[in-house]
Coordinates of C-alpha atoms and ligand atoms in Angstrom, one line a residue:
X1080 CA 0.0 0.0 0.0
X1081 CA 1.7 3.3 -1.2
X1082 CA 0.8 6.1 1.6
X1083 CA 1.0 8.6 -0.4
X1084 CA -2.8 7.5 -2.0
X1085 CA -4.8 7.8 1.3
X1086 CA -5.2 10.5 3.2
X1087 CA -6.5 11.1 6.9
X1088 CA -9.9 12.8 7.1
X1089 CA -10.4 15.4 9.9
X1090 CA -13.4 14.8 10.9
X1091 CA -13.3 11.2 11.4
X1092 CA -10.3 10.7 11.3
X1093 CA -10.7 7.3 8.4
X1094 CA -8.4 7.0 5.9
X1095 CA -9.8 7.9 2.6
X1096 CA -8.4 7.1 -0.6
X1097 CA -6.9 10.4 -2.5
X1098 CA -8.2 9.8 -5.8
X1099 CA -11.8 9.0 -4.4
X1100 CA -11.8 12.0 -2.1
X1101 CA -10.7 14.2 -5.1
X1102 CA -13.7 12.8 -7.3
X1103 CA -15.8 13.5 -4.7
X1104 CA -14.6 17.4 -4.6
X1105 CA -12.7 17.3 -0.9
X1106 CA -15.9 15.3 0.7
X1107 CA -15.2 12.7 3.1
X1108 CA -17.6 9.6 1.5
X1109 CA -17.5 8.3 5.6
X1110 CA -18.6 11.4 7.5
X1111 CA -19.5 14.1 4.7
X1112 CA -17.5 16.4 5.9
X1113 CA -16.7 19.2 3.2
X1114 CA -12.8 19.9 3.4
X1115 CA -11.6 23.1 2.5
X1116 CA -11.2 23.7 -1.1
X1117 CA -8.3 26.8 -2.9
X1118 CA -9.5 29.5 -4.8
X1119 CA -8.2 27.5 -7.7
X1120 CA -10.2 24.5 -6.9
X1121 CA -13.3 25.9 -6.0
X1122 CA -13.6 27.8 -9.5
X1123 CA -12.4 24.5 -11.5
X1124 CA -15.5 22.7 -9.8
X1125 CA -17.9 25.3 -10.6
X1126 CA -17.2 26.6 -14.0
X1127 CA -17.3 25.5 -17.0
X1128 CA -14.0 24.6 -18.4
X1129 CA -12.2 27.3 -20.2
X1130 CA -14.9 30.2 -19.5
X1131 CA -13.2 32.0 -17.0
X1132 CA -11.9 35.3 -17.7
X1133 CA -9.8 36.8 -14.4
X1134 CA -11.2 40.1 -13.3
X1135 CA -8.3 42.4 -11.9
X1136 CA -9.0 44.5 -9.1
X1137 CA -7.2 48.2 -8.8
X1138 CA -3.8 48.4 -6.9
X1139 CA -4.6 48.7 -3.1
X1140 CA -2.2 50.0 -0.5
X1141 CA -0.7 47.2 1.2
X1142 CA 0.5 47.9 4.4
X1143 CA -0.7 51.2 5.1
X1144 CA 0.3 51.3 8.7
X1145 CA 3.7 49.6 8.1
X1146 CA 2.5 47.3 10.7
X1147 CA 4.5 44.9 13.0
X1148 CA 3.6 42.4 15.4
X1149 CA 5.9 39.2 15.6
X1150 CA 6.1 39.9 12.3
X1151 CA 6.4 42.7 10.0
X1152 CA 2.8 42.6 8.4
X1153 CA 5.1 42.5 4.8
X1154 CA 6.8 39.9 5.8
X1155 CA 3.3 37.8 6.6
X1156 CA 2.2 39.0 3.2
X1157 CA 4.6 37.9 1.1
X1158 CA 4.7 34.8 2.7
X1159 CA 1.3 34.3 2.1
X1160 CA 1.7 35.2 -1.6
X1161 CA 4.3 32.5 -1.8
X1162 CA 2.4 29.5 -0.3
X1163 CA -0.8 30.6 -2.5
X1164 CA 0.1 32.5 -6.0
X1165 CA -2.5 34.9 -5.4
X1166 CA -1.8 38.3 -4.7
X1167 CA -4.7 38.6 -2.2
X1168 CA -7.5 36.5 -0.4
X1169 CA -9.9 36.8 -3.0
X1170 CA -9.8 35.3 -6.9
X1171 CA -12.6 37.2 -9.0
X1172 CA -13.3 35.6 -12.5
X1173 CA -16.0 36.0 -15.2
X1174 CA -17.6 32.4 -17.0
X1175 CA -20.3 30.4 -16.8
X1176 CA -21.8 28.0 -14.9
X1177 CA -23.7 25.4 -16.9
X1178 CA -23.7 27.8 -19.8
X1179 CA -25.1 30.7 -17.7
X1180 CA -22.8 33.7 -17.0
X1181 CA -21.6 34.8 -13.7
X1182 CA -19.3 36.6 -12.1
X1183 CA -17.0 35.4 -9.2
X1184 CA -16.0 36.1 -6.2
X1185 CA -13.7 33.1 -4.2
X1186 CA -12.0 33.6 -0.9
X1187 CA -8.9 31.2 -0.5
X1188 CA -8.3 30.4 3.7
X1189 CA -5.2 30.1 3.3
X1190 CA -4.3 33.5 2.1
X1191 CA -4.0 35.0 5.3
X1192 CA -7.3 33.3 7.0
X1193 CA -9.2 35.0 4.3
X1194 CA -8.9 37.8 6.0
X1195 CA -10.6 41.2 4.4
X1196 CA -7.8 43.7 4.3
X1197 CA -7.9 46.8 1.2
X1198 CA -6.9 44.6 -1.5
X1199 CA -9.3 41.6 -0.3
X1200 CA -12.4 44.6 -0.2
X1201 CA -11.2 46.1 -3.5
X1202 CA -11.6 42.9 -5.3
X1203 CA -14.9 42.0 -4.0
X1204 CA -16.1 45.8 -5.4
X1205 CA -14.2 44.9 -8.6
X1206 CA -16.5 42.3 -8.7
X1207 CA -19.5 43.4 -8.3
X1208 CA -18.5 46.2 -10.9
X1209 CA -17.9 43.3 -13.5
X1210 CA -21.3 42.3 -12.8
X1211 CA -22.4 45.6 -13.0
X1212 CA -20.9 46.0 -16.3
X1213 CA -21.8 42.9 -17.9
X1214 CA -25.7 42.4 -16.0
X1215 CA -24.7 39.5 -14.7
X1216 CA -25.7 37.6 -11.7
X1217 CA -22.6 37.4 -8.5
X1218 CA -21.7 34.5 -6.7
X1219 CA -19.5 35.1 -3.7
X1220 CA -17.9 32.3 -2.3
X1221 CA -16.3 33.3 1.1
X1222 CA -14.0 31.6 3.9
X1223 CA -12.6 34.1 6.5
X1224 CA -11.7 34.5 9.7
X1225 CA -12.9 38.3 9.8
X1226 CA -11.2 41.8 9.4
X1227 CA -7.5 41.8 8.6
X1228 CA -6.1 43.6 12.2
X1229 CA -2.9 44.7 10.5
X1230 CA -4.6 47.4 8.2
X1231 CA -6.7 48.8 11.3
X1232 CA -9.3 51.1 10.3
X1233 CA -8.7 50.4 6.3
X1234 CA -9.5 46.9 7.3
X1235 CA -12.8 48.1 9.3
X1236 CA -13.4 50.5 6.0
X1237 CA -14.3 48.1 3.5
X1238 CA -17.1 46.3 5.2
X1239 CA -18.9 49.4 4.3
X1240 CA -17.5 49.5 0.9
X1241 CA -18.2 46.0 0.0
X1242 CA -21.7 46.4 1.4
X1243 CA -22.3 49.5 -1.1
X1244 CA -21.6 47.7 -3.8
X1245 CA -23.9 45.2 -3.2
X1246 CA -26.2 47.7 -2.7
X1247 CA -25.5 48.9 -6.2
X1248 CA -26.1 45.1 -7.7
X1249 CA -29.9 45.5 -5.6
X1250 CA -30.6 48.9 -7.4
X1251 CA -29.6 47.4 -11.0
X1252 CA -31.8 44.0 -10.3
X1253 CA -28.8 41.7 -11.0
X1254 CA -29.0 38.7 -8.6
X1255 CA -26.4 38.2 -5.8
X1256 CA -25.6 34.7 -4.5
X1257 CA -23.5 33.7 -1.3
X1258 CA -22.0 30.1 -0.6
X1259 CA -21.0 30.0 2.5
X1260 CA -18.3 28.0 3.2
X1261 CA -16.2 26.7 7.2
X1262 CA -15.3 29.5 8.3
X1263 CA -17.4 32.7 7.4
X1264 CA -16.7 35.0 10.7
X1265 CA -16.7 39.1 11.5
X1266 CA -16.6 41.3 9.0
X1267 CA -17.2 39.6 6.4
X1268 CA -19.9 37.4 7.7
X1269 CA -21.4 41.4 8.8
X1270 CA -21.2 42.6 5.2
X1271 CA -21.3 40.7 1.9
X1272 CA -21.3 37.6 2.7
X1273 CA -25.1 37.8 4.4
X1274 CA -26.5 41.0 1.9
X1275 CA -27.0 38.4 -0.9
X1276 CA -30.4 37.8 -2.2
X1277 CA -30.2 33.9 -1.9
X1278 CA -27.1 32.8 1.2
X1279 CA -26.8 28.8 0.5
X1280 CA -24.4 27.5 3.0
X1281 CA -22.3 23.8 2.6
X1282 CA -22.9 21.1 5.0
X1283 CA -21.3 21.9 8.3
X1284 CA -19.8 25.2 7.6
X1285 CA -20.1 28.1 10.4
X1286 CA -20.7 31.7 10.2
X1287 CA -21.3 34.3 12.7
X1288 CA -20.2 37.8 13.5
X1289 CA -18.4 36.7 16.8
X1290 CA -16.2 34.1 16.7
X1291 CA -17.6 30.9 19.3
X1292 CA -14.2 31.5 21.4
X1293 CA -15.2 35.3 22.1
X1294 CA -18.7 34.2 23.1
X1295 CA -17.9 31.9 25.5
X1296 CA -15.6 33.9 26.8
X1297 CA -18.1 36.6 27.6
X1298 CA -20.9 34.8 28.4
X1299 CA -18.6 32.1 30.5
X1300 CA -21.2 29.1 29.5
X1301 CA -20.4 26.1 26.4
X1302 CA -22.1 26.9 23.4
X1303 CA -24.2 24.0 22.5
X1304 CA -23.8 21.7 20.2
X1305 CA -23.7 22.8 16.4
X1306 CA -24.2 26.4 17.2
X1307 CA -23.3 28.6 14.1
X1308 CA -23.3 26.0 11.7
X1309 CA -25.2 25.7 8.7
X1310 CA -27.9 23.6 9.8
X1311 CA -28.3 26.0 12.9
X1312 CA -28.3 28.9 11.0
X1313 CA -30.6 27.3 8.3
X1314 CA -33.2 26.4 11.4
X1315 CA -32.8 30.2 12.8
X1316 CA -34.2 31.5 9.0
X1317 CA -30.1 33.1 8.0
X1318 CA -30.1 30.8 5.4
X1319 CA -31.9 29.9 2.2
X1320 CA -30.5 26.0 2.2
X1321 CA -27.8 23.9 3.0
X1322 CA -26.5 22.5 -0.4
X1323 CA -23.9 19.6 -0.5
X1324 CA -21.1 20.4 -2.9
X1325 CA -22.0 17.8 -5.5
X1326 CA -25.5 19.3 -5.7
X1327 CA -24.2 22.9 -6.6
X1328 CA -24.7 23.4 -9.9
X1329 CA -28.3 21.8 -9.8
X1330 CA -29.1 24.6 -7.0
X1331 CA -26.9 27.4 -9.2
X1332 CA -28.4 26.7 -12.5
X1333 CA -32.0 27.6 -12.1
X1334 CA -31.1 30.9 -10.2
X1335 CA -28.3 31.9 -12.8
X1336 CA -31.3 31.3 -15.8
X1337 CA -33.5 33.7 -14.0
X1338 CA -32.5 36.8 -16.3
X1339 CA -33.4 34.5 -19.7
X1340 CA -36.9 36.4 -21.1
X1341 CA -39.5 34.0 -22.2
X1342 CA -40.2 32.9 -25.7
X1343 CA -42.2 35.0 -27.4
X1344 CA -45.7 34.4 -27.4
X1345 CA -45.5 32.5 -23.8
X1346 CA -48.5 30.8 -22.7
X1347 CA -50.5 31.5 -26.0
X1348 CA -51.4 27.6 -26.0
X1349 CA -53.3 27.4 -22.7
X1350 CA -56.8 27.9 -22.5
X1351 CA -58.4 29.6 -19.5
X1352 CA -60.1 27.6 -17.0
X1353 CA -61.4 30.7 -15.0
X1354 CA -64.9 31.1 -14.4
X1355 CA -66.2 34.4 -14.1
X1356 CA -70.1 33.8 -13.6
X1357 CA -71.4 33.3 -10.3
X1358 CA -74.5 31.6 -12.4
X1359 CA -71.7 29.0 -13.7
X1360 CA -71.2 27.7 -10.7
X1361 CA -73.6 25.2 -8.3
X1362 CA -75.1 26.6 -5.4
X1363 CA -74.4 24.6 -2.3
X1364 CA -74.8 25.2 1.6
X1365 CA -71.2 27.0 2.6
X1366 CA -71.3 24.3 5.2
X1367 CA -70.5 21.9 2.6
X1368 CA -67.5 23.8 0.9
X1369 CA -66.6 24.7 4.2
X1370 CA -65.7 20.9 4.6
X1371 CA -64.1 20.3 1.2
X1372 CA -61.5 23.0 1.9
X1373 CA -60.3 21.4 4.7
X1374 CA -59.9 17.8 2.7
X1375 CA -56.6 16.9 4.0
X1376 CA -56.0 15.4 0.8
X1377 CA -56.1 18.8 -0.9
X1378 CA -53.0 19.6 -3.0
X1379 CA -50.9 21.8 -0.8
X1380 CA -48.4 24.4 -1.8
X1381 CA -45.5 22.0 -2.5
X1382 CA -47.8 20.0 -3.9
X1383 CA -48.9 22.5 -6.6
X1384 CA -45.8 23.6 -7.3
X1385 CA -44.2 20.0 -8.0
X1386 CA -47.0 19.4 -10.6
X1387 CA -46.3 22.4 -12.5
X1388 CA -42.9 20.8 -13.5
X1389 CA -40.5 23.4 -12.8
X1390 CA -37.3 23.7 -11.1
X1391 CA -38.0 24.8 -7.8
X1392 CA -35.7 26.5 -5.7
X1393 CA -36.7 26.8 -2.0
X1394 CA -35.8 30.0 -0.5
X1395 CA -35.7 30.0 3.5
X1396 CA -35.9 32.2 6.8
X1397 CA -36.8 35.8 7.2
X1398 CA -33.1 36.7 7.6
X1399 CA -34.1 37.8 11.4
X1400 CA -33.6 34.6 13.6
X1401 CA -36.8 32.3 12.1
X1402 CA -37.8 30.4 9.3
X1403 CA -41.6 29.3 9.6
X1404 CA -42.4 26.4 8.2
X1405 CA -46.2 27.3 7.5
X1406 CA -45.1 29.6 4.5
X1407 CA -43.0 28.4 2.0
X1408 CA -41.7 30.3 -0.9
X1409 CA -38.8 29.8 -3.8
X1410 CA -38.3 30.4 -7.6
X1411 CA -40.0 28.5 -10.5
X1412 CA -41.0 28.4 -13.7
X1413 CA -44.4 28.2 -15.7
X1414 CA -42.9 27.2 -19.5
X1415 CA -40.2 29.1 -18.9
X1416 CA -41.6 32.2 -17.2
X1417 CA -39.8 32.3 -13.9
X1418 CA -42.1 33.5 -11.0
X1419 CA -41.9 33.8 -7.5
X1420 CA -44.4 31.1 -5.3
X1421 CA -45.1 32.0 -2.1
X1422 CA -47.9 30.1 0.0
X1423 CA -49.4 28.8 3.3
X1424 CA -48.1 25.3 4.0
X1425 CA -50.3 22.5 5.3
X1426 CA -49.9 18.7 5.0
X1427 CA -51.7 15.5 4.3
X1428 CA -51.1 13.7 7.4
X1429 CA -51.0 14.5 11.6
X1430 CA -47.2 14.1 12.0
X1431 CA -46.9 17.1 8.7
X1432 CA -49.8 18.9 9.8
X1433 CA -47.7 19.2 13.4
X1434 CA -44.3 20.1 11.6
X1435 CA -46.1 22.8 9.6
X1436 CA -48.0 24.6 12.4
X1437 CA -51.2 23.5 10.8
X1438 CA -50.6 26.1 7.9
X1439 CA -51.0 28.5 10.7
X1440 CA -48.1 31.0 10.0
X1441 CA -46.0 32.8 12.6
X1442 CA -45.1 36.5 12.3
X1443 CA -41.5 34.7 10.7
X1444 CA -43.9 33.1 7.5
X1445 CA -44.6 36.6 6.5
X1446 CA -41.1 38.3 6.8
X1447 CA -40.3 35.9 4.9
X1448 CA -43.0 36.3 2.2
X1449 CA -42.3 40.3 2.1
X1450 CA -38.7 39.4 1.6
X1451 CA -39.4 36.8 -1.2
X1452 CA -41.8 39.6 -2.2
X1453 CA -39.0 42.5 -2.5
X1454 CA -36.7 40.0 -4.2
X1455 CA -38.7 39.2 -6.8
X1456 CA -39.5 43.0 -7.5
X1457 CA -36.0 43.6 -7.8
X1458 CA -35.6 40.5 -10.2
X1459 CA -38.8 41.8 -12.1
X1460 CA -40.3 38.6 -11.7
X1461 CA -44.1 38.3 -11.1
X1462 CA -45.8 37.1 -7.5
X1463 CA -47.9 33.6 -7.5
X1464 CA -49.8 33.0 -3.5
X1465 CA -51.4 30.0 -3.2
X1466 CA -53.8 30.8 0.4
X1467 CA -54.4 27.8 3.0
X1468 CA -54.4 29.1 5.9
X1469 CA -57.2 28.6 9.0
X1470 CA -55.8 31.8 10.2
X1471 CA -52.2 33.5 11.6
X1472 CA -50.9 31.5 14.2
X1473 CA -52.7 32.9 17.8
X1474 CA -49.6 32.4 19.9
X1475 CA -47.8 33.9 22.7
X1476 CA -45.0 33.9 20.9
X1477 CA -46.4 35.4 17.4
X1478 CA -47.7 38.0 19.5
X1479 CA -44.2 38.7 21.2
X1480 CA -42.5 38.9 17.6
X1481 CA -45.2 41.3 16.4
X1482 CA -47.6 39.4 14.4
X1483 CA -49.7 42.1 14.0
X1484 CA -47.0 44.4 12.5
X1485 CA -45.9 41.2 10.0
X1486 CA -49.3 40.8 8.8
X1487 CA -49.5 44.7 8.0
X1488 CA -46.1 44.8 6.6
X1489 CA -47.4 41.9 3.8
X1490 CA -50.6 43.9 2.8
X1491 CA -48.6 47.0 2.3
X1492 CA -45.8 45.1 0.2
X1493 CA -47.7 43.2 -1.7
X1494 CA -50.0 46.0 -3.2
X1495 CA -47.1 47.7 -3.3
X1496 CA -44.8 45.5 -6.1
X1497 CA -44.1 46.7 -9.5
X1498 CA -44.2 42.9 -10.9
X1499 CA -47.6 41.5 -11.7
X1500 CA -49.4 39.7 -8.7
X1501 CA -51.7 36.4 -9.0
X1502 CA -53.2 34.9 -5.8
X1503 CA -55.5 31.7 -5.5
X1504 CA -56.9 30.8 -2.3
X1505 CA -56.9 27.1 -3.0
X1506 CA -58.2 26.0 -0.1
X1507 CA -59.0 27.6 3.7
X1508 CA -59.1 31.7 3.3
X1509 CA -59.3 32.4 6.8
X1510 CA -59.2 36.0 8.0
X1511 CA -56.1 38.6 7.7
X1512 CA -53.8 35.5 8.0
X1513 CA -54.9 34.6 4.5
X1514 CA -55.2 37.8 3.1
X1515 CA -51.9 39.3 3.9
X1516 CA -51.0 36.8 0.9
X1517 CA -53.8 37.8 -1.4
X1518 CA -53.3 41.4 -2.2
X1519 CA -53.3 40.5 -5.7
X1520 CA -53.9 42.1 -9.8
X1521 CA -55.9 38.8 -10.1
X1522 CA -57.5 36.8 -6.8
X1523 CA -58.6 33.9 -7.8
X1524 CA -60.8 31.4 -5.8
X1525 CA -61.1 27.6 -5.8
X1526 CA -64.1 26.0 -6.4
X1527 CA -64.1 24.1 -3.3
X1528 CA -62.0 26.9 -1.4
X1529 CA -62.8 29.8 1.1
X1530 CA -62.3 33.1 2.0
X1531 CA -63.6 34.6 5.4
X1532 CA -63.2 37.4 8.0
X1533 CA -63.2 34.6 10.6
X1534 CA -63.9 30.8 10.9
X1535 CA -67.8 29.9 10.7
X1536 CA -66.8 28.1 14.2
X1537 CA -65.4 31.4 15.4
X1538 CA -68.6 33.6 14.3
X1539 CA -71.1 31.4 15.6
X1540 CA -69.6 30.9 19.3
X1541 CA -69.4 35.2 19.0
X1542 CA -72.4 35.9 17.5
X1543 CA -74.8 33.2 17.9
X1544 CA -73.4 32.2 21.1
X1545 CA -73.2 28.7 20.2
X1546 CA -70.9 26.3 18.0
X1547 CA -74.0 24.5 16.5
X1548 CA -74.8 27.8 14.5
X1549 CA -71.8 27.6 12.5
X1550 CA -73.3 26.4 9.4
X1551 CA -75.8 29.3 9.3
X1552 CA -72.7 31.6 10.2
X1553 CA -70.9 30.2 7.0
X1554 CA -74.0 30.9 4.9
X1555 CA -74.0 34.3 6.2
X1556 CA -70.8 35.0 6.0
X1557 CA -70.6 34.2 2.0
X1558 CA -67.3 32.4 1.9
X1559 CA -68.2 30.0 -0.4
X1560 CA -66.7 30.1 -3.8
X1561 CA -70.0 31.2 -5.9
X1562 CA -71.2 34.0 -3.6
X1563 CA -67.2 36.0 -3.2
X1564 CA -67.4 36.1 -6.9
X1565 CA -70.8 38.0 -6.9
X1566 CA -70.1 40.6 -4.6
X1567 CA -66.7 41.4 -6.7
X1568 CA -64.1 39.8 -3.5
X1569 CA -62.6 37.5 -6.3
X1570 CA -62.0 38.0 -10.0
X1571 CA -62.7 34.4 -10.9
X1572 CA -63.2 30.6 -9.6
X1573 CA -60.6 27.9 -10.6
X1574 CA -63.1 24.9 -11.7
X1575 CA -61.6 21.4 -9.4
X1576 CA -62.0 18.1 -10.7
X1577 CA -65.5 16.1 -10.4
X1578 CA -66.1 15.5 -6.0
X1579 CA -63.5 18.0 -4.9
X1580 CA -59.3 19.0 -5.7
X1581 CA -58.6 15.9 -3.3
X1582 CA -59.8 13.1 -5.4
X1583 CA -57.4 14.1 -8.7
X1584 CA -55.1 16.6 -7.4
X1585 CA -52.6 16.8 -9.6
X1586 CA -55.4 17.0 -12.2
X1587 CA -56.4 20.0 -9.9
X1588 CA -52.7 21.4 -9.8
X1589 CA -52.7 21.3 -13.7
X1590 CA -55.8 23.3 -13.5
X1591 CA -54.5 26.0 -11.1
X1592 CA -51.4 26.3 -13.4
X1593 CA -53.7 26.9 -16.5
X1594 CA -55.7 29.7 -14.5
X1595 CA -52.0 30.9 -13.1
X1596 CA -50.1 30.9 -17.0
X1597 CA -53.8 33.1 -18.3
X1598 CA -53.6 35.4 -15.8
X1599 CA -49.8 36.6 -16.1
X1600 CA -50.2 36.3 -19.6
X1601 CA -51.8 39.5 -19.8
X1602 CA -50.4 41.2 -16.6
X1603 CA -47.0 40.6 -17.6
X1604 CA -47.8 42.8 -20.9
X1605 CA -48.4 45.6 -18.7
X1606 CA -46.1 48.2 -17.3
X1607 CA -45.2 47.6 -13.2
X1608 CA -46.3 51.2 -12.0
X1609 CA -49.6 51.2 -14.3
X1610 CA -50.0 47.2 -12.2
X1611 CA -49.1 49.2 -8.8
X1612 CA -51.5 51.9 -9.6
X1613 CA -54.3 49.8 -10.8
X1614 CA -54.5 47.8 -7.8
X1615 CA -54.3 50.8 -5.5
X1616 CA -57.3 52.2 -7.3
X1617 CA -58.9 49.0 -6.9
X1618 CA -58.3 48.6 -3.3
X1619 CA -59.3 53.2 -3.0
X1620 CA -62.7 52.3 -3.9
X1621 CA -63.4 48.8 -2.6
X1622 CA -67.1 48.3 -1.5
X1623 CA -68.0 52.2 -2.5
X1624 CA -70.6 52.6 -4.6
X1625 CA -67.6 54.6 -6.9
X1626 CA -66.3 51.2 -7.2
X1627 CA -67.7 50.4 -10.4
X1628 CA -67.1 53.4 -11.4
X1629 CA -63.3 53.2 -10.8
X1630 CA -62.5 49.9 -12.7
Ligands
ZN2423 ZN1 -14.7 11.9 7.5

């Protein structure tokens, strides 16, 4: 056995062979642990071969304090540039990934401990000016142990500088993606690395702002297990996934496409389902449909969204210490359109109806929908809610994080976008919970779906003082399908297969996605502000007799 073809893994310690552990990109096939890759390597594994053009940053000042420690701070540099080739921290390079072009940013840990000094800020600008340039999406891939302490306040300086230039990618509407790679700490961690639109993370890697050794120093207590790593952050909403590093490109591909327009003519083919006559439709006791919208064997979100056949890329947490799991949201595509879903999140079974909160969000679900909301404006891509929700979770702890203020924050957002807006409630409509997702151009109603100020259950034990009244509550309260669409509270009714969406649902998905692919087919002809303005006038005039007037 020749040593020199097995190496030691550090995490658990087997002996893997080299040429097996290379294949596999630096992962441990025993314990999965992602070893650290070079600049150089990292960009061989994610471009294409022979598309990368090197970006070079400006000159920086080096050593502006002439700094000396141990060391002279030259001396440290120079030996750094020695042991890497690379004149800094961070490689920036123009190609493609799958085809799609990109700019990137890669931080090398061994430069240094990827430390962000002048020349390391400098290139990550230079970067995002490349983009800039070339409206292109940027993928920043960073490993750092923080600011660079030998450049002092220069160091400090180009967290905001770095920062500002991604704010300048957010004002163009070019895409910014972070892979977060072991270690992501300080100021870089506090500047570019987490002002991305989309922050993917590898398996295991950590990021914080303070480093665990300073915690526990201050707060004198162990930090539990797996604190700052991906899956903790992923749990605490920072993070939009953890991606292994063999599924990269899948995850990269979809978001780098986003910028492709649509073939001409895009959804000419489909035929709208959409019924827009209340005498269309059968009339039935609300008590009945009340029923069917609770089927627990009604298509949910996920559900819909996996019929349609697109890529789907799940985007995560509201960036503030929470990721609900009631509300789900990501990037699609209908035939090529991409669009952003958001919706309510229910399941088909006790043990998913538990994990999901019953659909009931938390104050954390629509954070995260206004921020899935502002990204897609800034990608000028158009809205899709899909509504199932009894209600907004009723919670001690909603009510601590503000729910009120999250639900308020949704209806001003949403009828706020410049990209078109299609809602469906496709199956329980209940109360502000549902309809801080359904401020909509077109709100659309299943046939077996409602939409309600509060449950029937709910009115009846207030009003009637008694639970047994709720199917006369639901007959007054018009939340069945047939009698919204009269009095003008939906546009149209999505027709569901024969007994109800649960008996065919993917039959019903396809359905949805027909009445979906109509309606953005002629919103997304129109300009955003006239789309904005439109549904503010709409919402001015609601229930006045100058309604009609208005539209
Ligand atoms: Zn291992």
């Amino acid at each position: 056995m020749d040593l020199t073809d097995w190496l030691s893994c550090a995490g658990c310690g087997m002996l893997v062979y080299r040429k097996r552990f290379d294949r596999m990109g630096g992962v441990c096939p025993d314990c999965g642990r992602h070893a650290p890759l070079t600049a150089e390597q990292r960009l061989g594994r994610l471009l294409d071969p022979r598309s990368g053009t090197t970006v070079e940053p400006a000159p920086s000042v080096h050593d502006p304090l002439r700094f000396e420690d141990l060391l002279p701070y030259a001396d440290r540099l120079d030996t750094a540039r020695s042991r890497t080739g690379m004149d800094c921290a961070v490689r920036v390079v123009r190609g493609t990934v799958r085809g799609r072009g990109v700019v990137v940013a890669v931080m090398d840990f061994r430069f240094l401990g990827g430390s962000m000094g002048t020349a390391e800020g400098e290139a990550v600008v230079a970067a995002a000016e490349e983009a800039l340039k070339h409206r292109l999406p940027l993928l920043i891939v960073t490993a750092s142990g923080g600011a660079r302490m030998q450049e002092g306040a220069f160091s400090l300086l180009q967290m905001a500088r770095t920062s500002n230039a991604m704010a300048a990618l957010d004002e163009a509407g070019l895409l910014t993606i972070t892979l977060v790679t072991d270690p992501t700490y300080g100021g870089v961690a506090a500047s570019y690395a987490t002002l991305s639109d989309v922050i993917i993370a590898e398996p295991g890697a950590r990021m914080g702002f303070a480093g665990p050794r300073v915690i526990e120093q201050t707060i004198r207590q162990r930090l539990p297990e797996g604190f700052q790593t991906a899956e903790f952050l992923l749990e605490h909403g920072l993070l939009d996934g953890v991606v292994p590093r063999a599924e990269l490109p899948q995850v990269l591909q979809p978001l780098l496409a986003l910028g492709t327009p649509a073939e001409p003519g895009w959804g000419a083919a489909v035929e709208d389902p959409v019924i827009r006559y209340p005498d269309l439709l059968p009339e039935r006791p609300a008590a009945q449909v009340v029923k069917l919208a609770r089927d627990l064997g009604r298509p949910t979100t996920l559900d819909h969204v996996a019929a349609w056949g697109g890529e789907f890329v799940e985007l995560r947490g509201d960036r503030a210490g929470a990721d609900c799991p009631a509300v789900v949201g990501g990037l699609t595509d209908l035939d090529g359109l991409p669009v952003m879903v958001i919706g309510h999140q229910k399941g088909h079974t006790t043990q998913e109806l538990v994990r999901r909160d019953f659909g009931m969000p938390s104050p954390a679900g629509y954070r995260k929908a206004v921020r899935l909301m502002r990204l897609a404006a800034k990608l000028r891509v158009p809205v899709v809610t899909l509504i199932d929700t009894p209600g907004a979770h009723p919670g001690l702890e909603a009510e601590r994080h503000g729910q009120a203020h999250a639900i308020a924050d949704c209806l001003r957002v949403m009828g706020s976008l410049d990209v078109p807006v299609v809602s469906v409630v496709t199956g329980e409509g209940g109360s502000g919970g549902a309809l801080a997702l359904a401020v909509a151009d077109r709100l659309l109603v299943s046939e077996n779906a409602t939409f309600s100020v509060i449950s029937p259950e709910g009115c009846a034990a207030i009003l009637w003082r008694s639970g047994e009244a709720a199917a006369t509550a639901a007959d007054a309260l018009g939340v069945d399908a047939p009698t919204l669409l009269a009095n003008g509270i939906v546009d149209g009714v999505v027709p569901e297969p024969a007994g109800g969406a649960h008996v065919a649902p993917e039959q019903a998905s396809e359905v949805v996605r027909d009445a979906v692919v109509c309606a953005l087919r002629e919103l997304r002809e129109q300009d955003g502000a006239a789309l904005r303005e439109a549904r503010r006038r709409r919402l001015r005039w609601f229930g006045t007799y100058r309604e009609k007037v208005a539209l």
